[in-house]
Amino acid sequence: MRCNFNLNQCNFSPSFPRPIFTCGRSFICALSNNSGNDVINPVLPEITFALFTSTTIQTISAGGNVVTNLISTNGDDVVVDGGGNFMLQQGVYRISYSATGVIPAGGTLSLALYQNGAVIPTSTGSVTGTPGNVATVNGSAIISIASSDEIVRLSNNLAESEIINFANISIVRIG
């Protein structure tokens, strides 16, 4: 049996990677001299994230925010005001969303992320179809926050109201 040097997996035979505990007593890469199963995991940097969802049917006016509830977080870099506005600490973030809604009379369902009132062009999610049908829009963006007074929001990107049945937003600090 031989072990690789990432100290998180070992390999033997054609079936690898395998967790360290499968190496047992022959795990020669272990940093201790005992004969038990050694589990050595690298220390990873803490990941700051916040996950939001809404299962409440919302009628979003033109330019209005999709309002979500916090379901999970790690860290305190993301604050939401209850009206769909996110305040983020300085840094770089990846924000992704997915929303299901009813295609309005104009035939297009569209949402976008806004930073300080301006649409983030790469974040627009739109779908065109028959009015009254249900569709899903998705979008994401990587944004840089220079000061903690900047506001990010997920909003209706149309000049008409939209009905959103379900929405998820994830915000992950990546820098």
CSV table of C-alpha atoms in Angstrom, one decimal:
chain,number,residue,atom,x,y,z
A,1,MET,CA,0.0,0.0,0.0
A,2,ARG,CA,1.3,3.5,-0.8
A,3,CYS,CA,0.0,6.9,0.2
A,4,ASN,CA,-0.1,10.1,-1.7
A,5,PHE,CA,1.1,13.3,-0.1
A,6,ASN,CA,-2.0,15.4,0.0
A,7,LEU,CA,-2.6,13.8,3.4
A,8,ASN,CA,-6.3,13.7,2.9
A,9,GLN,CA,-6.6,10.6,0.8
A,10,CYS,CA,-4.6,7.4,0.2
A,11,ASN,CA,-4.5,5.2,-2.8
A,12,PHE,CA,-3.9,1.5,-3.4
A,13,SER,CA,-4.9,-0.8,-6.2
A,14,PRO,CA,-6.8,0.8,-9.1
A,15,SER,CA,-9.5,2.0,-6.6
A,16,PHE,CA,-8.4,5.4,-5.3
A,17,PRO,CA,-8.6,8.0,-3.8
A,18,ARG,CA,-9.7,6.5,-0.5
A,19,PRO,CA,-10.1,8.2,2.9
A,20,ILE,CA,-7.1,8.0,5.2
A,21,PHE,CA,-8.9,5.7,7.6
A,22,THR,CA,-8.9,3.0,5.0
A,23,CYS,CA,-5.1,3.0,5.2
A,24,GLY,CA,-5.2,1.8,8.8
A,25,ARG,CA,-1.9,0.7,10.4
A,26,SER,CA,0.1,0.8,7.2
A,27,PHE,CA,-0.5,4.5,6.6
A,28,ILE,CA,3.2,5.5,6.3
A,29,CYS,CA,2.3,9.2,5.7
A,30,ALA,CA,0.9,9.6,9.2
A,31,LEU,CA,2.6,12.1,11.4
A,32,SER,CA,2.3,10.1,14.6
A,33,ASN,CA,3.8,6.8,15.6
A,34,ASN,CA,0.7,5.1,17.0
A,35,SER,CA,-0.8,2.1,15.3
A,36,GLY,CA,-4.4,3.3,15.1
A,37,ASN,CA,-6.2,5.0,12.2
A,38,ASP,CA,-4.9,8.5,11.7
A,39,VAL,CA,-7.0,11.2,10.1
A,40,ILE,CA,-5.1,14.2,8.9
A,41,ASN,CA,-7.1,16.9,7.3
A,42,PRO,CA,-5.7,20.2,6.2
A,43,VAL,CA,-7.0,23.4,7.9
A,44,LEU,CA,-9.0,25.3,5.3
A,45,PRO,CA,-9.7,29.0,5.5
A,46,GLU,CA,-13.2,29.8,6.9
A,47,ILE,CA,-15.7,30.4,4.1
A,48,THR,CA,-18.1,33.2,4.7
A,49,PHE,CA,-21.5,32.7,3.1
A,50,ALA,CA,-25.2,33.4,3.4
A,51,LEU,CA,-28.1,31.5,1.9
A,52,PHE,CA,-31.5,33.0,1.5
A,53,THR,CA,-34.8,31.6,0.3
A,54,SER,CA,-38.4,32.6,-0.2
A,55,THR,CA,-41.3,30.2,-0.7
A,56,THR,CA,-43.9,33.0,-0.4
A,57,ILE,CA,-45.6,34.1,-3.6
A,58,GLN,CA,-44.6,37.8,-4.2
A,59,THR,CA,-45.9,40.3,-6.7
A,60,ILE,CA,-42.8,42.4,-7.5
A,61,SER,CA,-43.5,45.8,-9.0
A,62,ALA,CA,-41.2,47.2,-11.7
A,63,GLY,CA,-37.8,47.7,-10.1
A,64,GLY,CA,-38.9,46.1,-6.8
A,65,ASN,CA,-36.9,43.7,-4.7
A,66,VAL,CA,-37.3,40.0,-4.3
A,67,VAL,CA,-37.6,39.6,-0.5
A,68,THR,CA,-36.0,36.5,1.0
A,69,ASN,CA,-35.3,35.0,4.4
A,70,LEU,CA,-32.0,33.9,5.8
A,71,ILE,CA,-31.7,30.2,6.1
A,72,SER,CA,-28.0,29.6,6.8
A,73,THR,CA,-24.9,31.7,7.3
A,74,ASN,CA,-21.3,31.5,8.3
A,75,GLY,CA,-19.7,34.7,9.3
A,76,ASP,CA,-21.2,38.2,9.6
A,77,ASP,CA,-20.1,39.8,6.3
A,78,VAL,CA,-23.7,39.8,5.0
A,79,VAL,CA,-26.6,41.8,6.5
A,80,VAL,CA,-30.1,41.9,5.0
A,81,ASP,CA,-32.6,44.6,6.0
A,82,GLY,CA,-35.8,42.6,5.5
A,83,GLY,CA,-36.7,44.5,2.3
A,84,GLY,CA,-34.4,42.6,0.0
A,85,ASN,CA,-31.4,44.9,0.4
A,86,PHE,CA,-28.1,43.2,1.2
A,87,MET,CA,-25.2,45.1,2.8
A,88,LEU,CA,-21.8,43.4,2.5
A,89,GLN,CA,-18.5,44.0,4.1
A,90,GLN,CA,-15.6,45.0,1.9
A,91,GLY,CA,-14.4,42.2,-0.3
A,92,VAL,CA,-15.2,40.2,-3.4
A,93,TYR,CA,-18.3,38.0,-3.5
A,94,ARG,CA,-20.0,35.5,-5.8
A,95,ILE,CA,-23.8,36.0,-5.8
A,96,SER,CA,-26.0,33.5,-7.5
A,97,TYR,CA,-29.8,33.3,-7.6
A,98,SER,CA,-32.6,31.1,-9.0
A,99,ALA,CA,-36.2,32.1,-9.1
A,100,THR,CA,-39.4,30.6,-10.4
A,101,GLY,CA,-42.2,32.9,-11.4
A,102,VAL,CA,-45.1,33.5,-13.8
A,103,ILE,CA,-44.4,35.0,-17.2
A,104,PRO,CA,-46.1,38.4,-17.2
A,105,ALA,CA,-48.3,39.8,-20.0
A,106,GLY,CA,-45.3,41.1,-21.9
A,107,GLY,CA,-44.0,37.6,-22.4
A,108,THR,CA,-40.7,37.9,-20.5
A,109,LEU,CA,-39.8,37.1,-16.9
A,110,SER,CA,-36.6,38.9,-15.9
A,111,LEU,CA,-34.6,39.5,-12.7
A,112,ALA,CA,-31.2,41.0,-12.2
A,113,LEU,CA,-28.7,41.9,-9.4
A,114,TYR,CA,-28.2,45.6,-8.7
A,115,GLN,CA,-25.3,47.2,-6.9
A,116,ASN,CA,-25.9,50.7,-5.6
A,117,GLY,CA,-28.9,51.1,-7.9
A,118,ALA,CA,-27.2,50.0,-11.1
A,119,VAL,CA,-27.8,46.7,-12.8
A,120,ILE,CA,-24.9,44.3,-12.9
A,121,PRO,CA,-25.0,43.4,-16.6
A,122,THR,CA,-23.7,39.8,-16.3
A,123,SER,CA,-26.4,39.0,-13.7
A,124,THR,CA,-29.5,39.4,-15.7
A,125,GLY,CA,-31.7,36.2,-16.0
A,126,SER,CA,-34.5,36.3,-18.5
A,127,VAL,CA,-36.9,33.8,-20.1
A,128,THR,CA,-39.4,34.5,-22.8
A,129,GLY,CA,-42.6,32.5,-23.1
A,130,THR,CA,-46.3,32.4,-23.0
A,131,PRO,CA,-47.8,34.8,-20.5
A,132,GLY,CA,-49.2,32.9,-17.5
A,133,ASN,CA,-46.8,30.0,-17.8
A,134,VAL,CA,-44.3,29.2,-15.0
A,135,ALA,CA,-40.6,29.6,-15.8
A,136,THR,CA,-37.3,29.7,-13.9
A,137,VAL,CA,-34.6,32.4,-14.2
A,138,ASN,CA,-31.0,32.1,-13.0
A,139,GLY,CA,-28.2,34.5,-12.8
A,140,SER,CA,-24.9,35.2,-11.0
A,141,ALA,CA,-22.2,37.8,-10.7
A,142,ILE,CA,-18.8,38.3,-9.1
A,143,ILE,CA,-18.8,41.7,-7.5
A,144,SER,CA,-16.3,43.8,-5.5
A,145,ILE,CA,-17.5,45.8,-2.5
A,146,ALA,CA,-15.4,48.8,-1.7
A,147,SER,CA,-17.3,50.1,1.3
A,148,SER,CA,-19.8,48.6,3.7
A,149,ASP,CA,-22.5,51.2,2.8
A,150,GLU,CA,-23.0,49.6,-0.7
A,151,ILE,CA,-26.3,47.9,-1.3
A,152,VAL,CA,-26.9,44.8,-3.4
A,153,ARG,CA,-30.4,43.6,-4.3
A,154,LEU,CA,-32.2,41.1,-6.6
A,155,SER,CA,-34.9,43.0,-8.4
A,156,ASN,CA,-37.5,42.9,-11.1
A,157,ASN,CA,-35.7,44.0,-14.3
A,158,LEU,CA,-38.9,44.9,-16.2
A,159,ALA,CA,-41.3,47.8,-16.6
A,160,GLU,CA,-44.2,45.6,-15.5
A,161,SER,CA,-45.0,43.6,-12.3
A,162,GLU,CA,-43.9,40.0,-12.0
A,163,ILE,CA,-45.1,37.2,-9.7
A,164,ILE,CA,-42.3,35.2,-8.1
A,165,ASN,CA,-43.3,31.9,-6.5
A,166,PHE,CA,-39.9,30.8,-5.2
A,167,ALA,CA,-36.4,32.3,-4.9
A,168,ASN,CA,-33.0,31.3,-3.7
A,169,ILE,CA,-29.9,33.5,-3.3
A,170,SER,CA,-26.4,32.5,-2.3
A,171,ILE,CA,-23.7,35.0,-1.4
A,172,VAL,CA,-20.2,33.6,-0.9
A,173,ARG,CA,-17.2,35.7,0.0
A,174,ILE,CA,-14.3,34.7,-2.4
A,175,GLY,CA,-11.8,37.4,-1.6
